[in-house]
């Protein structure tokens, strides 16, 4: 095995080239000597001085050695030049450029490493470009979403400042509308701040071990008055045996509350909301399902994009479009996944936790 690997090395091939070049050069010298004797005679050779003869032999040997050696390594030299040119092209901005692999020696390994580096640079460049586009999109969306309520507030305050209202009722209406717009503005700013904070690479989670069944029972109990007011009935399928998991409780509670509020906003009324918790091997799976009037988007991943607001919320001027994006970020920080699924009038959000990784993180941080 080692001998086979050594045969594929550049050193072995160079040694072979040197040996062959030496043998060819020796053959040329022998042939030269025989030609001298054959076409001239031995007296002619003896008449040459030793120095002159040695110079002729050395020149002939060197020339034949260099020519043979060059011919044997010519392909490697051309391949090395191609690698050099490709590196220069990559340095000039042709990221993602790959070099055709030839052979199994160190030059081929070098080309393979350069290909990996080129792809990695291209991926990083694309990632940076996506970040730049996302930043520009974020600024655009923030500007638009902040401008709308702010414009309304300024408009109503201007009416109040000028006294353009007919009676006390209209005055109260203007004040109420301004207050609601201000609260929406505050909510948007808080959500935006939270999303930005969670997107930071320095964000840290405050892990603690918690029983999922008990936590969900408590949260559902707190939301029962809201569910009843909205004519929604909770159908629970929680295990009797407690499932312990390590998490940042405050952040994950926010995820569950976001999913509860999302179900409340978009559910048919009256209808049921199904909440289930299961353990499948090392996975802990939470499902929250509600009936919806219209099928959601074909690509449910868009629901988790920043500033995506459903048609119903947009019409009612509700939501910031950051709730599910924040939820996704929190779940991913815990090493889990969150996704949506639509089937036969039911919209289901699934939160999956890797039980082992969560407990391992908790043990490491404790």
CSV table of C-alpha atoms in Angstrom, one decimal:
chain,number,residue,atom,x,y,z
A,1,UNK,CA,0.0,0.0,0.0
A,2,UNK,CA,2.8,2.4,0.9
A,3,UNK,CA,4.8,1.5,-2.2
A,4,UNK,CA,1.7,2.1,-4.3
A,5,UNK,CA,1.3,5.6,-2.7
A,6,UNK,CA,5.0,6.3,-3.2
A,7,UNK,CA,4.8,5.5,-6.9
A,8,UNK,CA,2.1,8.2,-7.2
A,9,UNK,CA,4.3,10.9,-5.6
A,10,UNK,CA,6.0,13.6,-7.6
A,11,UNK,CA,9.4,12.7,-6.0
A,12,UNK,CA,9.2,9.2,-7.4
A,13,UNK,CA,8.3,10.4,-10.9
A,14,UNK,CA,11.2,12.9,-10.8
A,15,UNK,CA,13.6,10.2,-9.7
A,16,UNK,CA,12.3,8.0,-12.6
A,17,UNK,CA,12.8,10.9,-15.0
A,18,UNK,CA,16.4,11.5,-13.7
A,19,UNK,CA,17.2,7.8,-14.0
A,20,UNK,CA,15.8,7.5,-17.5
A,21,UNK,CA,17.6,10.7,-18.6
A,22,UNK,CA,20.8,9.4,-17.2
A,23,UNK,CA,20.5,6.1,-19.1
A,24,UNK,CA,19.6,7.8,-22.3
A,25,UNK,CA,22.6,10.1,-21.9
A,26,UNK,CA,24.9,7.2,-21.3
A,27,UNK,CA,23.5,5.4,-24.4
A,28,UNK,CA,24.1,8.6,-26.4
A,29,UNK,CA,27.7,8.7,-25.2
A,30,UNK,CA,28.3,5.0,-26.1
A,31,UNK,CA,26.7,5.6,-29.5
A,32,UNK,CA,28.8,8.7,-30.0
A,33,UNK,CA,32.0,6.7,-29.2
A,34,UNK,CA,31.1,3.9,-31.5
A,35,UNK,CA,30.3,6.4,-34.3
A,36,UNK,CA,33.6,8.1,-33.9
A,37,UNK,CA,35.4,4.8,-34.1
A,38,UNK,CA,33.2,3.5,-36.9
A,39,UNK,CA,33.3,6.5,-39.2
A,40,UNK,CA,36.8,7.7,-38.4
A,41,UNK,CA,39.2,5.5,-36.7
A,42,UNK,CA,40.9,4.8,-33.4
A,43,UNK,CA,43.8,7.0,-34.4
A,44,UNK,CA,41.6,10.0,-34.7
A,45,UNK,CA,40.2,9.5,-31.2
A,46,UNK,CA,43.7,9.1,-29.9
A,47,UNK,CA,44.8,12.3,-31.6
A,48,UNK,CA,42.2,14.3,-29.6
A,49,UNK,CA,43.4,15.6,-26.3
A,50,UNK,CA,41.8,14.2,-23.2
A,51,UNK,CA,40.4,17.6,-22.2
A,52,UNK,CA,38.8,18.1,-25.6
A,53,UNK,CA,37.3,14.7,-25.6
A,54,UNK,CA,35.9,15.1,-22.1
A,55,UNK,CA,34.4,18.5,-23.0
A,56,UNK,CA,32.7,16.9,-26.0
A,57,UNK,CA,31.4,14.0,-23.9
A,58,UNK,CA,30.2,16.3,-21.1
A,59,UNK,CA,28.5,18.6,-23.5
A,60,UNK,CA,26.8,15.7,-25.3
A,61,UNK,CA,25.8,14.1,-22.0
A,62,UNK,CA,24.4,17.3,-20.5
A,63,UNK,CA,22.5,18.1,-23.7
A,64,UNK,CA,20.9,14.7,-24.0
A,65,UNK,CA,20.1,14.6,-20.3
A,66,UNK,CA,18.4,18.0,-20.3
A,67,UNK,CA,16.4,17.2,-23.5
A,68,UNK,CA,15.3,13.8,-22.2
A,69,UNK,CA,14.5,15.2,-18.7
A,70,UNK,CA,12.5,18.1,-20.2
A,71,UNK,CA,10.5,15.8,-22.4
A,72,UNK,CA,9.7,13.5,-19.5
A,73,UNK,CA,8.5,16.3,-17.2
A,74,UNK,CA,7.0,18.5,-19.9
A,75,UNK,CA,3.4,17.5,-19.1
A,76,UNK,CA,4.0,18.3,-15.4
A,77,UNK,CA,5.5,21.7,-16.3
A,78,UNK,CA,2.5,22.5,-18.4
A,79,UNK,CA,0.1,21.4,-15.7
A,80,UNK,CA,2.0,23.5,-13.1
A,81,UNK,CA,1.7,26.5,-15.5
A,82,UNK,CA,-2.0,25.8,-15.8
A,83,UNK,CA,-2.3,25.7,-12.0
A,84,UNK,CA,-0.4,29.0,-11.7
A,85,UNK,CA,-2.6,30.7,-14.4
A,86,UNK,CA,-5.7,29.4,-12.6
A,87,UNK,CA,-4.5,30.8,-9.3
A,88,UNK,CA,-3.9,34.2,-11.0
A,89,UNK,CA,-7.4,34.1,-12.5
A,90,UNK,CA,-8.9,33.3,-9.0
A,91,UNK,CA,-6.9,36.2,-7.5
A,92,UNK,CA,-8.2,38.4,-10.3
A,93,UNK,CA,-11.8,37.7,-9.2
A,94,UNK,CA,-12.8,34.5,-11.1
A,95,UNK,CA,-14.1,32.9,-7.9
A,96,UNK,CA,-15.4,29.4,-8.2
A,97,UNK,CA,-12.9,28.5,-11.0
A,98,UNK,CA,-11.9,24.9,-10.9
A,99,UNK,CA,-8.8,23.2,-12.3
A,100,UNK,CA,-9.1,19.9,-14.1
A,101,UNK,CA,-7.5,17.1,-12.1
A,102,UNK,CA,-4.8,15.0,-13.7
A,103,UNK,CA,-3.0,12.2,-12.0
A,104,UNK,CA,-2.7,11.4,-8.3
A,105,UNK,CA,0.5,13.1,-7.3
A,106,UNK,CA,1.2,16.3,-5.3
A,107,UNK,CA,0.3,18.6,-8.2
A,108,UNK,CA,-3.1,16.9,-8.5
A,109,UNK,CA,-3.6,17.3,-4.7
A,110,UNK,CA,-2.5,20.9,-5.0
A,111,UNK,CA,-5.1,21.5,-7.8
A,112,UNK,CA,-7.7,19.8,-5.6
A,113,UNK,CA,-6.9,22.0,-2.7
A,114,UNK,CA,-7.1,25.1,-4.9
A,115,UNK,CA,-10.5,24.0,-6.2
A,116,UNK,CA,-11.7,23.6,-2.6
A,117,UNK,CA,-10.3,27.1,-1.8
A,118,UNK,CA,-11.9,28.6,-4.9
A,119,UNK,CA,-15.3,27.1,-4.1
A,120,UNK,CA,-15.1,28.2,-0.5
A,121,UNK,CA,-14.1,31.8,-1.6
A,122,UNK,CA,-17.0,31.8,-4.0
A,123,UNK,CA,-19.4,30.6,-1.3
A,124,UNK,CA,-18.2,33.2,1.1
A,125,UNK,CA,-18.5,35.9,-1.6
A,126,UNK,CA,-22.0,34.8,-2.4
A,127,UNK,CA,-22.8,34.8,1.4
A,128,UNK,CA,-21.4,38.3,1.8
A,129,UNK,CA,-23.4,39.5,-1.2
A,130,UNK,CA,-26.6,37.9,0.2
A,131,UNK,CA,-25.9,39.6,3.5
A,132,UNK,CA,-25.5,42.9,1.7
A,133,UNK,CA,-28.7,42.4,-0.2
A,134,UNK,CA,-30.5,41.3,3.0
A,135,UNK,CA,-29.2,44.4,4.7
A,136,UNK,CA,-30.5,46.6,1.9
A,137,UNK,CA,-33.8,44.8,1.9
A,138,UNK,CA,-34.0,45.2,5.7
A,139,UNK,CA,-33.4,48.9,5.5
A,140,UNK,CA,-36.0,49.3,2.7
A,141,UNK,CA,-38.6,47.2,4.6
A,142,UNK,CA,-37.9,49.0,7.9
A,143,UNK,CA,-38.2,52.4,6.3
A,144,UNK,CA,-41.5,51.4,4.7
A,145,UNK,CA,-42.9,49.8,7.9
A,146,UNK,CA,-41.8,52.7,10.1
A,147,UNK,CA,-43.0,55.4,7.7
A,148,UNK,CA,-46.6,54.1,7.5
A,149,UNK,CA,-47.6,54.4,11.2
A,150,UNK,CA,-45.3,57.5,11.6
A,151,UNK,CA,-47.1,59.3,8.8
A,152,UNK,CA,-50.5,58.5,10.3
A,153,UNK,CA,-49.4,59.7,13.7
A,154,UNK,CA,-48.0,63.0,12.3
A,155,UNK,CA,-51.2,63.5,10.3
A,156,UNK,CA,-53.5,63.0,13.2
A,157,UNK,CA,-51.3,65.2,15.5
A,158,UNK,CA,-51.3,67.9,12.9
A,159,UNK,CA,-55.1,67.8,12.8
A,160,UNK,CA,-55.2,68.0,16.6
A,161,UNK,CA,-52.7,70.8,16.6
A,162,UNK,CA,-54.7,72.8,14.2
A,163,UNK,CA,-58.0,72.0,16.0
A,164,UNK,CA,-59.5,70.3,12.9
A,165,UNK,CA,-62.0,68.2,14.7
A,166,UNK,CA,-65.8,68.7,15.1
A,167,UNK,CA,-66.5,67.4,18.6
A,168,UNK,CA,-65.1,65.5,21.5
A,169,UNK,CA,-65.9,62.1,19.9
A,170,UNK,CA,-63.8,62.9,16.9
A,171,UNK,CA,-61.0,64.2,19.1
A,172,UNK,CA,-61.0,60.9,21.1
A,173,UNK,CA,-61.0,59.0,17.8
A,174,UNK,CA,-58.0,60.8,16.6
A,175,UNK,CA,-56.2,60.3,19.9
A,176,UNK,CA,-57.1,56.6,20.0
A,177,UNK,CA,-55.9,56.1,16.4
A,178,UNK,CA,-52.6,57.9,17.2
A,179,UNK,CA,-52.1,55.8,20.3
A,180,UNK,CA,-52.7,52.5,18.3
A,181,UNK,CA,-50.3,53.6,15.6
A,182,UNK,CA,-47.7,54.5,18.3
A,183,UNK,CA,-48.1,51.1,19.9
A,184,UNK,CA,-47.6,49.4,16.5
A,185,UNK,CA,-44.5,51.6,15.9
A,186,UNK,CA,-43.2,50.5,19.3
A,187,UNK,CA,-43.9,46.9,18.6
A,188,UNK,CA,-42.1,47.0,15.3
A,189,UNK,CA,-39.1,48.7,16.8
A,190,UNK,CA,-38.9,46.2,19.6
A,191,UNK,CA,-39.3,43.2,17.2
A,192,UNK,CA,-36.6,44.7,14.9
A,193,UNK,CA,-34.3,45.2,17.9
A,194,UNK,CA,-34.9,41.6,19.0
A,195,UNK,CA,-34.3,40.1,15.6
A,196,UNK,CA,-31.1,42.1,15.1
A,197,UNK,CA,-29.9,41.0,18.6
A,198,UNK,CA,-30.6,37.3,17.8
A,199,UNK,CA,-28.8,37.6,14.5
A,200,UNK,CA,-25.6,38.7,16.2
A,201,UNK,CA,-22.9,36.0,16.4
A,202,UNK,CA,-22.3,36.9,20.0
A,203,UNK,CA,-25.8,35.9,21.2
A,204,UNK,CA,-25.8,33.5,24.2
A,205,UNK,CA,-28.5,31.2,25.5
A,206,UNK,CA,-29.3,30.9,29.1
A,207,UNK,CA,-29.9,27.1,29.3
A,208,UNK,CA,-31.9,25.4,32.0
A,209,UNK,CA,-33.6,22.0,32.1
A,210,UNK,CA,-37.4,22.2,31.9
A,211,UNK,CA,-40.3,19.7,31.6
A,212,UNK,CA,-41.9,20.4,28.2
A,213,UNK,CA,-45.3,18.9,29.2
A,214,UNK,CA,-45.6,21.1,32.2
A,215,UNK,CA,-44.4,24.2,30.4
A,216,UNK,CA,-47.0,23.7,27.6
A,217,UNK,CA,-49.8,23.0,30.1
A,218,UNK,CA,-48.9,26.3,31.9
A,219,UNK,CA,-48.8,28.3,28.6
A,220,UNK,CA,-52.1,26.9,27.3
A,221,UNK,CA,-53.7,27.7,30.6
A,222,UNK,CA,-52.6,31.3,30.4
A,223,UNK,CA,-54.0,31.6,26.8
A,224,UNK,CA,-57.3,29.9,27.6
A,225,UNK,CA,-59.2,33.2,28.1
A,226,UNK,CA,-57.9,34.5,24.7
A,227,UNK,CA,-58.9,31.2,23.0
A,228,UNK,CA,-62.3,31.3,24.5
A,229,UNK,CA,-62.8,34.9,23.5
A,230,UNK,CA,-61.9,34.1,19.9
A,231,UNK,CA,-64.2,31.1,20.0
A,232,UNK,CA,-61.4,28.6,19.6
A,233,UNK,CA,-61.2,25.2,21.4
A,234,UNK,CA,-57.9,23.7,22.4
A,235,UNK,CA,-57.5,20.0,21.6
A,236,UNK,CA,-54.4,18.7,23.5
A,237,UNK,CA,-52.4,15.6,22.9
A,238,UNK,CA,-49.6,15.9,25.6
A,239,UNK,CA,-47.8,12.8,27.0
A,240,UNK,CA,-48.4,11.9,30.6
A,241,UNK,CA,-44.7,11.3,31.2
A,242,UNK,CA,-42.7,14.4,31.4
A,243,UNK,CA,-40.2,15.1,28.7
A,244,UNK,CA,-37.2,17.0,30.0
A,245,UNK,CA,-35.2,19.2,27.7
A,246,UNK,CA,-32.5,21.9,28.0
A,247,UNK,CA,-33.4,25.3,26.6
A,248,UNK,CA,-33.4,29.0,27.1
A,249,UNK,CA,-36.9,29.1,28.6
A,250,UNK,CA,-37.6,32.8,28.1
A,251,UNK,CA,-36.7,32.6,24.4
A,252,UNK,CA,-38.5,29.4,23.7
A,253,UNK,CA,-41.6,30.6,25.4
A,254,UNK,CA,-41.6,33.5,23.0
A,255,UNK,CA,-41.5,31.0,20.1
A,256,UNK,CA,-44.5,29.1,21.5
A,257,UNK,CA,-46.4,32.3,22.2
A,258,UNK,CA,-45.7,33.5,18.7
A,259,UNK,CA,-47.2,30.3,17.3
A,260,UNK,CA,-50.2,30.5,19.6
A,261,UNK,CA,-50.9,34.1,18.5
A,262,UNK,CA,-50.3,33.1,14.9
A,263,UNK,CA,-52.9,30.4,15.2
A,264,UNK,CA,-55.4,32.8,16.9
A,265,UNK,CA,-55.0,35.4,14.2
A,266,UNK,CA,-55.4,33.1,11.2
A,267,UNK,CA,-57.8,30.4,12.4
A,268,UNK,CA,-61.3,30.0,11.2
A,269,UNK,CA,-63.7,30.9,14.0
A,270,UNK,CA,-65.2,29.0,15.6
A,271,UNK,CA,-62.8,26.0,15.2
A,272,UNK,CA,-60.3,23.8,17.0
A,273,UNK,CA,-56.6,24.3,17.6
A,274,UNK,CA,-54.6,21.1,18.0
A,275,UNK,CA,-51.5,21.1,20.2
A,276,UNK,CA,-49.4,17.9,20.4
A,277,UNK,CA,-46.1,16.9,21.9
A,278,UNK,CA,-44.2,13.7,21.0
A,279,UNK,CA,-40.9,12.1,21.5
A,280,UNK,CA,-39.4,10.1,18.6
A,281,UNK,CA,-36.0,8.7,19.5
A,282,UNK,CA,-33.8,11.7,20.1
A,283,UNK,CA,-36.4,14.2,18.6
A,284,UNK,CA,-38.9,16.1,20.6
A,285,UNK,CA,-41.7,17.3,18.3
A,286,UNK,CA,-44.2,20.0,19.0
A,287,UNK,CA,-47.1,20.5,16.6
A,288,UNK,CA,-49.6,23.4,16.6
A,289,UNK,CA,-52.4,23.0,14.0
A,290,UNK,CA,-55.3,25.3,13.1
A,291,UNK,CA,-57.9,25.5,10.4
A,292,UNK,CA,-57.4,28.3,7.8
A,293,UNK,CA,-59.9,29.8,5.4
A,294,UNK,CA,-57.5,29.9,2.4
A,295,UNK,CA,-54.5,27.8,1.5
A,296,UNK,CA,-51.2,29.6,2.4
A,297,UNK,CA,-48.4,30.1,0.0
A,298,UNK,CA,-47.0,27.2,-2.0
A,299,UNK,CA,-43.7,27.8,-0.4
A,300,UNK,CA,-44.4,27.9,3.3
A,301,UNK,CA,-40.7,28.8,4.0
A,302,UNK,CA,-41.7,32.4,3.0
A,303,UNK,CA,-43.7,32.6,6.2
A,304,UNK,CA,-40.4,32.7,8.1
A,305,UNK,CA,-38.9,35.5,6.1
A,306,UNK,CA,-38.4,38.9,7.6
A,307,UNK,CA,-41.3,41.3,7.2
A,308,UNK,CA,-43.6,38.7,5.5
A,309,UNK,CA,-47.1,39.5,6.6
A,310,UNK,CA,-50.1,37.4,5.6
A,311,UNK,CA,-53.0,38.9,3.6
A,312,UNK,CA,-55.3,38.9,6.6
A,313,UNK,CA,-52.9,40.6,8.9
A,314,UNK,CA,-52.0,43.1,6.2
A,315,UNK,CA,-55.7,44.0,5.8
A,316,UNK,CA,-56.2,44.4,9.5
A,317,UNK,CA,-52.9,46.2,9.9
A,318,UNK,CA,-51.7,43.6,12.4
A,319,UNK,CA,-48.3,42.0,12.8
A,320,UNK,CA,-44.8,43.2,12.1
A,321,UNK,CA,-43.7,40.4,9.9
A,322,UNK,CA,-40.9,39.5,12.3
A,323,UNK,CA,-42.6,37.1,14.7
A,324,UNK,CA,-42.0,33.9,12.8
A,325,UNK,CA,-38.5,35.1,11.6
A,326,UNK,CA,-37.6,35.6,15.3
A,327,UNK,CA,-39.1,32.2,16.2
A,328,UNK,CA,-37.0,30.5,13.5
A,329,UNK,CA,-33.8,32.1,14.7
A,330,UNK,CA,-34.4,31.1,18.3
A,331,UNK,CA,-35.2,27.5,17.4
A,332,UNK,CA,-32.0,27.3,15.2
A,333,UNK,CA,-29.9,28.7,18.0
A,334,UNK,CA,-31.1,25.7,20.0
A,335,UNK,CA,-30.0,23.4,17.2
A,336,UNK,CA,-33.6,22.6,16.2
A,337,UNK,CA,-35.8,23.2,13.2
A,338,UNK,CA,-39.2,24.9,12.6
A,339,UNK,CA,-41.3,24.4,9.5
A,340,UNK,CA,-44.9,24.8,8.2
A,341,UNK,CA,-47.1,22.2,6.5
A,342,UNK,CA,-50.5,22.6,4.9
A,343,UNK,CA,-52.9,19.7,4.3
A,344,UNK,CA,-56.7,19.7,3.7
A,345,UNK,CA,-57.4,23.0,5.3
A,346,UNK,CA,-55.1,22.6,8.3
A,347,UNK,CA,-51.9,24.7,8.7
A,348,UNK,CA,-49.4,23.0,11.0
A,349,UNK,CA,-46.3,24.4,12.5
A,350,UNK,CA,-43.7,21.8,13.8
A,351,UNK,CA,-40.9,22.6,16.1
A,352,UNK,CA,-38.3,19.9,16.4
A,353,UNK,CA,-35.6,19.7,19.1
A,354,UNK,CA,-32.6,17.3,19.1
A,355,UNK,CA,-33.0,16.1,22.6
A,356,UNK,CA,-29.4,14.8,22.9
A,357,UNK,CA,-27.8,17.9,21.6
A,358,UNK,CA,-29.9,20.2,23.9
A,359,UNK,CA,-29.0,18.1,27.0
A,360,UNK,CA,-25.4,17.9,25.9
A,361,UNK,CA,-25.2,21.7,25.6
A,362,UNK,CA,-26.9,22.1,28.9
A,363,UNK,CA,-24.4,19.7,30.6
A,364,UNK,CA,-21.5,21.5,29.0
A,365,UNK,CA,-22.7,25.0,30.1
A,366,UNK,CA,-23.6,23.9,33.6
